[in-house]
Amino acid sequence: MKNYINEGICSQCKLCIKVCPCNCIEANAQDEIVFIAERESICLKCCQCMAICPSKAVQIDGVSYSEDLFDLPGYNVNEKEFLNFLSARRSVRNFKDKPVPDELIQKMLESVWYAPFGSHPEKVQITVINNRKKIEKSLPYIAKFMDGVVSMIENPIASFFAKKIAGKETFNTIKNHLYPISKIGNYNLEYGDRISRGAPALVIFHAEKGAEAHTNNSLIYSTYAILAAHSLGLGATMIEIISSAINKVKEVRNIFQIPEENEAVMSVIIGYPKYKRAVKRTMQEIDWIK
Ligand SMILES: Cc1cc2nc3c(=O)[nH]c(=O)nc-3n(C[C@H](O)[C@H](O)[C@H](O)COP(=O)(O)O)c2cc1C
């Protein structure tokens, strides 16, 4: 047993028992607070037990109070500031001709490690392409890939199999959203870059195919990243067609150096925005069941 409770200083308040999401801690027959040996393997190491313990008696293996925990800050963003911040963020698809320093992208991505995650968060990998030339190199392949989407939808047999393989949700997104945009020639490079929108930098979230929770984790991480971009004065947009092309077109995968065994879940374009104002949102109805 590597996790333990320091009996000498435990006040037996039992808060650790209450907060443990996996019920790994109990009061034994002698009313001592202990970790349950048979449950140690399911400990998530979320450290909520350490975070709540008034006397710092709980010890999770490899975690230290001085190095890994910190006091909650006394301030907090109030609800008005928070909603103002969110309401002023929109997807930015128009960028100044100005490179983004690596350090700013690094800062933006630090936000990701504060995101909630499903099992094995470390399995999501992040690749930054801060090189417009490399992004441009991928565009003809992505444009061709989007032409292929049109041909696939217009071919009943290909469509039938695509639906079976990709599932209804993805198929409907392609058919009802991407197909009409692509069919009208939107991604044709003659009309300019409507794929990466002239962005100076691109971030790709990817993971080994089949890795636990990697799709959800990547989507949450990319959401945090676009919010962080907004806080840093950058503009960002999630671009799924780039990640889809990475998965289907080997040239795109190679340009962005995404490992063969990995699947790209989301890509985010970033750059300096040009907008002067934000657009109001329509609030959707919420069902309240009481
Ligand atoms: C899962 C997902 C995939 C997206 N893929 C694309 C894309 O391929 N191309 C694009 O221009 N925008 C893409 N977006 C951005 C959305 O179009 C954008 O978030 C939406 O229009 C709402 O606008 P807002 O972000 O300004 O509020 C994507 C967004 C999400 C959440």
CSV table of C-alpha atoms and ligand atoms in Angstrom, one decimal:
chain,number,residue,atom,x,y,z
A,1,MET,CA,0.0,0.0,0.0
A,2,LYS,CA,1.6,3.2,-1.1
A,3,ASN,CA,-1.1,5.7,-0.3
A,4,TYR,CA,-1.5,6.2,3.4
A,5,ILE,CA,-3.1,8.4,6.1
A,6,ASN,CA,-0.7,9.8,8.7
A,7,GLU,CA,-2.5,8.6,11.8
A,8,GLY,CA,-0.5,10.8,14.1
A,9,ILE,CA,-2.0,14.0,12.6
A,10,CYS,CA,-5.3,12.7,11.2
A,11,SER,CA,-8.2,14.6,13.0
A,12,GLN,CA,-10.7,11.9,11.8
A,13,CYS,CA,-13.0,14.5,10.2
A,14,LYS,CA,-13.6,11.9,7.4
A,15,LEU,CA,-13.7,14.6,4.7
A,16,CYS,CA,-11.3,12.5,2.6
A,17,ILE,CA,-13.8,9.6,2.7
A,18,LYS,CA,-16.6,11.9,1.5
A,19,VAL,CA,-14.7,13.4,-1.4
A,20,CYS,CA,-13.0,10.3,-2.8
A,21,PRO,CA,-14.7,9.6,-6.1
A,22,CYS,CA,-13.7,5.9,-6.0
A,23,ASN,CA,-14.5,5.2,-2.3
A,24,CYS,CA,-10.9,4.2,-1.7
A,25,ILE,CA,-10.8,5.4,2.0
A,26,GLU,CA,-12.8,4.1,4.9
A,27,ALA,CA,-13.0,4.2,8.7
A,28,ASN,CA,-11.9,0.7,9.9
A,29,ALA,CA,-13.2,-1.3,12.9
A,30,GLN,CA,-10.9,0.7,15.2
A,31,ASP,CA,-12.3,3.9,13.7
A,32,GLU,CA,-9.0,4.7,12.1
A,33,ILE,CA,-9.1,6.4,8.7
A,34,VAL,CA,-7.3,4.1,6.2
A,35,PHE,CA,-6.9,3.5,2.5
A,36,ILE,CA,-8.7,0.2,1.4
A,37,ALA,CA,-5.9,-2.0,0.1
A,38,GLU,CA,-8.0,-3.8,-2.5
A,39,ARG,CA,-9.2,-0.5,-4.0
A,40,GLU,CA,-5.8,1.1,-4.4
A,41,SER,CA,-5.5,0.1,-8.0
A,42,ILE,CA,-8.6,2.2,-8.9
A,43,CYS,CA,-7.3,5.4,-7.2
A,44,LEU,CA,-7.5,8.2,-9.8
A,45,LYS,CA,-4.8,10.2,-8.1
A,46,CYS,CA,-7.2,13.2,-8.4
A,47,CYS,CA,-5.8,14.2,-4.9
A,48,GLN,CA,-9.1,15.7,-3.8
A,49,CYS,CA,-8.4,13.9,-0.4
A,50,MET,CA,-5.2,15.8,0.0
A,51,ALA,CA,-6.9,19.1,-1.2
A,52,ILE,CA,-9.5,18.9,1.5
A,53,CYS,CA,-7.6,17.5,4.5
A,54,PRO,CA,-7.4,20.2,7.2
A,55,SER,CA,-4.3,18.6,8.8
A,56,LYS,CA,-2.4,17.4,5.6
A,57,ALA,CA,-2.6,13.8,6.9
A,58,VAL,CA,-3.5,12.2,3.6
A,59,GLN,CA,-0.6,11.1,1.5
A,60,ILE,CA,-1.1,9.9,-2.1
A,61,ASP,CA,1.9,8.1,-3.5
A,62,GLY,CA,4.3,10.4,-5.3
A,63,VAL,CA,2.3,13.6,-4.5
A,64,SER,CA,3.7,16.2,-2.1
A,65,TYR,CA,1.8,19.0,-0.4
A,66,SER,CA,4.6,21.5,-1.0
A,67,GLU,CA,5.3,20.6,-4.6
A,68,ASP,CA,2.0,19.5,-6.1
A,69,LEU,CA,-0.7,21.4,-4.2
A,70,PHE,CA,-1.2,25.1,-3.7
A,71,ASP,CA,-3.6,27.3,-1.7
A,72,LEU,CA,-6.7,28.4,-3.5
A,73,PRO,CA,-6.4,32.0,-4.6
A,74,GLY,CA,-8.5,34.4,-2.7
A,75,TYR,CA,-9.8,36.1,-5.8
A,76,ASN,CA,-12.1,34.7,-8.5
A,77,VAL,CA,-13.5,35.9,-11.8
A,78,ASN,CA,-17.0,37.0,-11.2
A,79,GLU,CA,-19.9,35.8,-13.2
A,80,LYS,CA,-20.2,39.1,-15.2
A,81,GLU,CA,-16.6,39.2,-16.2
A,82,PHE,CA,-16.7,35.5,-17.1
A,83,LEU,CA,-19.8,35.9,-19.4
A,84,ASN,CA,-18.3,39.1,-20.9
A,85,PHE,CA,-15.2,37.2,-21.7
A,86,LEU,CA,-17.1,34.3,-23.3
A,87,SER,CA,-19.5,36.5,-25.2
A,88,ALA,CA,-16.7,38.4,-26.9
A,89,ARG,CA,-15.1,35.3,-28.3
A,90,ARG,CA,-16.0,34.2,-31.8
A,91,SER,CA,-14.3,31.9,-34.3
A,92,VAL,CA,-11.7,34.0,-36.1
A,93,ARG,CA,-11.2,33.2,-39.7
A,94,ASN,CA,-9.4,36.4,-40.7
A,95,PHE,CA,-6.0,37.2,-39.5
A,96,LYS,CA,-3.4,40.0,-39.6
A,97,ASP,CA,-0.4,39.2,-41.6
A,98,LYS,CA,1.7,38.9,-38.4
A,99,PRO,CA,3.4,35.8,-37.0
A,100,VAL,CA,2.5,34.5,-33.6
A,101,PRO,CA,5.5,34.0,-31.2
A,102,ASP,CA,6.0,30.4,-30.1
A,103,GLU,CA,5.9,31.6,-26.4
A,104,LEU,CA,2.3,32.9,-26.9
A,105,ILE,CA,1.2,29.5,-28.4
A,106,GLN,CA,3.0,27.8,-25.5
A,107,LYS,CA,1.1,29.9,-23.0
A,108,MET,CA,-2.2,29.3,-24.8
A,109,LEU,CA,-1.6,25.5,-24.6
A,110,GLU,CA,-0.8,25.6,-20.9
A,111,SER,CA,-4.5,26.1,-20.4
A,112,VAL,CA,-5.1,22.6,-21.7
A,113,TRP,CA,-3.6,21.0,-18.6
A,114,TYR,CA,-6.3,22.6,-16.5
A,115,ALA,CA,-9.1,21.0,-18.5
A,116,PRO,CA,-11.3,18.2,-17.2
A,117,PHE,CA,-10.4,14.8,-18.8
A,118,GLY,CA,-11.5,11.3,-19.1
A,119,SER,CA,-9.1,8.5,-18.3
A,120,HIS,CA,-5.5,8.8,-19.6
A,121,PRO,CA,-5.3,12.5,-20.4
A,122,GLU,CA,-1.6,12.2,-21.3
A,123,LYS,CA,-2.5,10.1,-24.4
A,124,VAL,CA,-3.6,13.2,-26.3
A,125,GLN,CA,-0.6,14.6,-28.1
A,126,ILE,CA,-0.4,18.2,-29.3
A,127,THR,CA,1.5,19.3,-32.4
A,128,VAL,CA,2.1,22.9,-33.2
A,129,ILE,CA,2.8,24.0,-36.8
A,130,ASN,CA,4.0,27.6,-36.5
A,131,ASN,CA,5.0,27.7,-40.1
A,132,ARG,CA,2.7,29.2,-42.7
A,133,LYS,CA,4.6,27.6,-45.6
A,134,LYS,CA,4.0,24.1,-44.2
A,135,ILE,CA,0.3,24.9,-43.7
A,136,GLU,CA,0.1,26.1,-47.3
A,137,LYS,CA,1.8,23.0,-48.6
A,138,SER,CA,-1.1,20.9,-47.2
A,139,LEU,CA,-3.8,23.0,-48.7
A,140,PRO,CA,-4.0,21.5,-52.3
A,141,TYR,CA,-4.3,18.0,-50.7
A,142,ILE,CA,-7.0,19.1,-48.3
A,143,ALA,CA,-8.9,20.8,-51.2
A,144,LYS,CA,-8.7,17.6,-53.2
A,145,PHE,CA,-9.9,15.6,-50.1
A,146,MET,CA,-12.9,17.9,-49.9
A,147,ASP,CA,-13.7,17.3,-53.6
A,148,GLY,CA,-13.6,13.6,-52.7
A,149,VAL,CA,-16.3,14.3,-50.1
A,150,VAL,CA,-18.6,15.6,-52.9
A,151,SER,CA,-18.0,12.5,-55.1
A,152,MET,CA,-18.6,10.2,-52.1
A,153,ILE,CA,-21.9,11.8,-51.2
A,154,GLU,CA,-23.0,11.7,-54.9
A,155,ASN,CA,-22.2,8.1,-55.3
A,156,PRO,CA,-25.0,6.0,-53.6
A,157,ILE,CA,-22.8,2.9,-53.1
A,158,ALA,CA,-19.9,4.9,-51.6
A,159,SER,CA,-22.4,6.8,-49.5
A,160,PHE,CA,-23.9,3.7,-48.2
A,161,PHE,CA,-20.6,2.3,-47.0
A,162,ALA,CA,-19.4,5.6,-45.7
A,163,LYS,CA,-22.5,5.8,-43.5
A,164,LYS,CA,-21.8,2.3,-42.2
A,165,ILE,CA,-18.2,3.0,-41.4
A,166,ALA,CA,-18.4,6.6,-40.1
A,167,GLY,CA,-21.7,6.2,-38.3
A,168,LYS,CA,-24.8,8.3,-38.7
A,169,GLU,CA,-23.6,11.4,-36.8
A,170,THR,CA,-20.4,11.9,-38.8
A,171,PHE,CA,-22.2,10.9,-42.1
A,172,ASN,CA,-25.0,13.5,-41.5
A,173,THR,CA,-22.4,16.2,-40.7
A,174,ILE,CA,-20.7,15.5,-43.9
A,175,LYS,CA,-23.9,15.2,-46.0
A,176,ASN,CA,-25.8,18.1,-44.6
A,177,HIS,CA,-23.0,20.5,-43.6
A,178,LEU,CA,-19.8,19.8,-45.5
A,179,TYR,CA,-21.1,18.5,-48.8
A,180,PRO,CA,-23.1,21.6,-49.8
A,181,ILE,CA,-20.2,23.9,-48.8
A,182,SER,CA,-17.7,21.8,-50.7
A,183,LYS,CA,-20.1,21.3,-53.7
A,184,ILE,CA,-20.4,25.0,-54.2
A,185,GLY,CA,-16.6,25.2,-54.6
A,186,ASN,CA,-15.8,26.8,-51.2
A,187,TYR,CA,-12.6,24.9,-50.6
A,188,ASN,CA,-11.4,25.5,-54.2
A,189,LEU,CA,-8.1,27.3,-53.7
A,190,GLU,CA,-8.9,29.6,-56.7
A,191,TYR,CA,-11.1,31.5,-54.3
A,192,GLY,CA,-8.4,31.8,-51.7
A,193,ASP,CA,-7.6,29.7,-48.6
A,194,ARG,CA,-10.9,28.9,-47.0
A,195,ILE,CA,-9.4,25.9,-45.3
A,196,SER,CA,-6.8,27.4,-42.9
A,197,ARG,CA,-7.9,30.9,-43.7
A,198,GLY,CA,-4.4,32.3,-44.0
A,199,ALA,CA,-3.6,31.5,-40.4
A,200,PRO,CA,0.0,31.7,-39.5
A,201,ALA,CA,-0.2,28.8,-37.0
A,202,LEU,CA,-2.0,25.6,-36.5
A,203,VAL,CA,-2.4,23.3,-33.5
A,204,ILE,CA,-3.3,19.6,-34.0
A,205,PHE,CA,-4.8,17.4,-31.2
A,206,HIS,CA,-4.2,13.7,-31.9
A,207,ALA,CA,-3.8,10.4,-30.1
A,208,GLU,CA,-3.2,6.8,-30.8
A,209,LYS,CA,-6.2,5.2,-32.4
A,210,GLY,CA,-8.4,3.6,-29.8
A,211,ALA,CA,-6.7,5.4,-26.8
A,212,GLU,CA,-9.0,5.8,-23.9
A,213,ALA,CA,-11.2,9.0,-24.0
A,214,HIS,CA,-9.0,10.6,-26.6
A,215,THR,CA,-11.8,12.0,-28.7
A,216,ASN,CA,-13.6,13.7,-25.9
A,217,ASN,CA,-10.3,14.8,-24.3
A,218,SER,CA,-9.1,16.4,-27.5
A,219,LEU,CA,-12.3,18.3,-28.0
A,220,ILE,CA,-12.3,19.6,-24.5
A,221,TYR,CA,-8.6,20.5,-24.8
A,222,SER,CA,-9.2,22.4,-28.1
A,223,THR,CA,-12.1,24.3,-26.5
A,224,TYR,CA,-9.8,25.4,-23.6
A,225,ALA,CA,-7.1,26.3,-26.2
A,226,ILE,CA,-9.5,28.6,-28.2
A,227,LEU,CA,-10.6,30.3,-24.9
A,228,ALA,CA,-7.0,30.8,-23.9
A,229,ALA,CA,-6.2,32.2,-27.3
A,230,HIS,CA,-9.0,34.8,-26.8
A,231,SER,CA,-7.6,35.7,-23.4
A,232,LEU,CA,-4.2,36.3,-25.0
A,233,GLY,CA,-5.5,38.6,-27.7
A,234,LEU,CA,-5.3,35.9,-30.3
A,235,GLY,CA,-8.1,34.6,-32.6
A,236,ALA,CA,-8.7,30.9,-33.1
A,237,THR,CA,-11.1,28.5,-34.8
A,238,MET,CA,-11.5,24.8,-34.6
A,239,ILE,CA,-11.1,23.3,-38.1
A,240,GLU,CA,-12.2,19.8,-38.3
A,241,ILE,CA,-11.7,19.4,-42.0
A,242,ILE,CA,-7.9,19.6,-41.5
A,243,SER,CA,-7.9,16.9,-38.9
A,244,SER,CA,-10.2,14.7,-41.1
A,245,ALA,CA,-7.8,15.2,-44.0
A,246,ILE,CA,-4.8,14.2,-41.8
A,247,ASN,CA,-6.6,10.9,-41.1
A,248,LYS,CA,-7.4,10.2,-44.7
A,249,VAL,CA,-4.6,11.7,-46.8
A,250,LYS,CA,-1.1,10.5,-46.2
A,251,GLU,CA,0.6,13.6,-47.7
A,252,VAL,CA,-1.2,15.8,-45.2
A,253,ARG,CA,-0.3,13.5,-42.3
A,254,ASN,CA,3.4,13.6,-43.5
A,255,ILE,CA,3.5,17.4,-43.8
A,256,PHE,CA,2.3,17.8,-40.2
A,257,GLN,CA,4.3,14.8,-39.0
A,258,ILE,CA,1.4,13.1,-37.3
A,259,PRO,CA,2.5,9.5,-36.4
A,260,GLU,CA,0.9,6.7,-38.6
A,261,GLU,CA,-0.7,5.1,-35.5
A,262,ASN,CA,-2.4,8.3,-34.4
A,263,GLU,CA,-5.7,9.7,-35.3
A,264,ALA,CA,-6.2,13.5,-35.4
A,265,VAL,CA,-9.3,14.7,-33.6
A,266,MET,CA,-9.2,18.4,-34.0
A,267,SER,CA,-7.1,21.2,-35.3
A,268,VAL,CA,-7.2,24.9,-34.3
A,269,ILE,CA,-6.0,27.7,-36.5
A,270,ILE,CA,-4.6,30.7,-34.7
A,271,GLY,CA,-3.4,34.2,-35.5
A,272,TYR,CA,-4.0,37.9,-34.6
A,273,PRO,CA,-7.7,38.9,-35.2
A,274,LYS,CA,-8.9,41.9,-37.1
A,275,TYR,CA,-12.4,42.2,-35.7
A,276,LYS,CA,-13.6,45.4,-34.0
A,277,ARG,CA,-16.8,44.1,-32.5
A,278,ALA,CA,-18.5,40.8,-31.5
A,279,VAL,CA,-21.8,39.5,-32.7
A,280,LYS,CA,-24.6,38.8,-30.2
A,281,ARG,CA,-25.8,35.3,-29.7
A,282,THR,CA,-29.2,33.7,-29.6
A,283,MET,CA,-29.8,32.0,-26.3
A,284,GLN,CA,-31.4,28.6,-26.8
A,285,GLU,CA,-34.1,27.2,-24.6
A,286,ILE,CA,-33.2,24.9,-21.7
A,287,ASP,CA,-35.5,22.2,-20.4
A,288,TRP,CA,-35.8,22.3,-16.6
A,289,ILE,CA,-37.1,19.2,-15.0
A,290,LYS,CA,-38.1,19.7,-11.3
B,1,LIG,C1,-16.5,20.3,-33.7
B,1,LIG,C2,-16.2,21.5,-34.4
B,1,LIG,C3,-15.8,21.5,-35.7
B,1,LIG,C4,-15.5,22.7,-36.5
B,1,LIG,N1,-15.0,22.6,-37.7
B,1,LIG,C5,-14.9,23.7,-38.5
B,1,LIG,C6,-14.3,23.7,-39.8
B,1,LIG,O1,-13.9,22.6,-40.3
B,1,LIG,N2,-14.2,24.9,-40.5
B,1,LIG,C7,-14.6,26.0,-39.9
B,1,LIG,O2,-14.4,27.1,-40.6
B,1,LIG,N3,-15.1,26.1,-38.6
B,1,LIG,C8,-15.2,25.0,-37.9
B,1,LIG,N4,-15.7,25.1,-36.6
B,1,LIG,C9,-16.0,26.4,-36.0
B,1,LIG,C10,-17.6,26.6,-36.0
B,1,LIG,O3,-18.0,26.8,-37.3
B,1,LIG,C11,-17.9,27.8,-35.1
B,1,LIG,O4,-17.5,27.5,-33.8
B,1,LIG,C12,-19.4,28.0,-35.1
B,1,LIG,O5,-19.7,28.6,-36.3
B,1,LIG,C13,-19.8,29.0,-34.0
B,1,LIG,O6,-19.2,30.2,-34.2
B,1,LIG,P1,-18.4,30.9,-33.0
B,1,LIG,O7,-17.2,30.0,-32.7
B,1,LIG,O8,-17.9,32.2,-33.6
B,1,LIG,O9,-19.3,31.1,-31.9
B,1,LIG,C14,-15.9,23.9,-35.9
B,1,LIG,C15,-16.4,23.9,-34.6
B,1,LIG,C16,-16.5,22.8,-33.9
B,1,LIG,C17,-17.0,22.9,-32.4
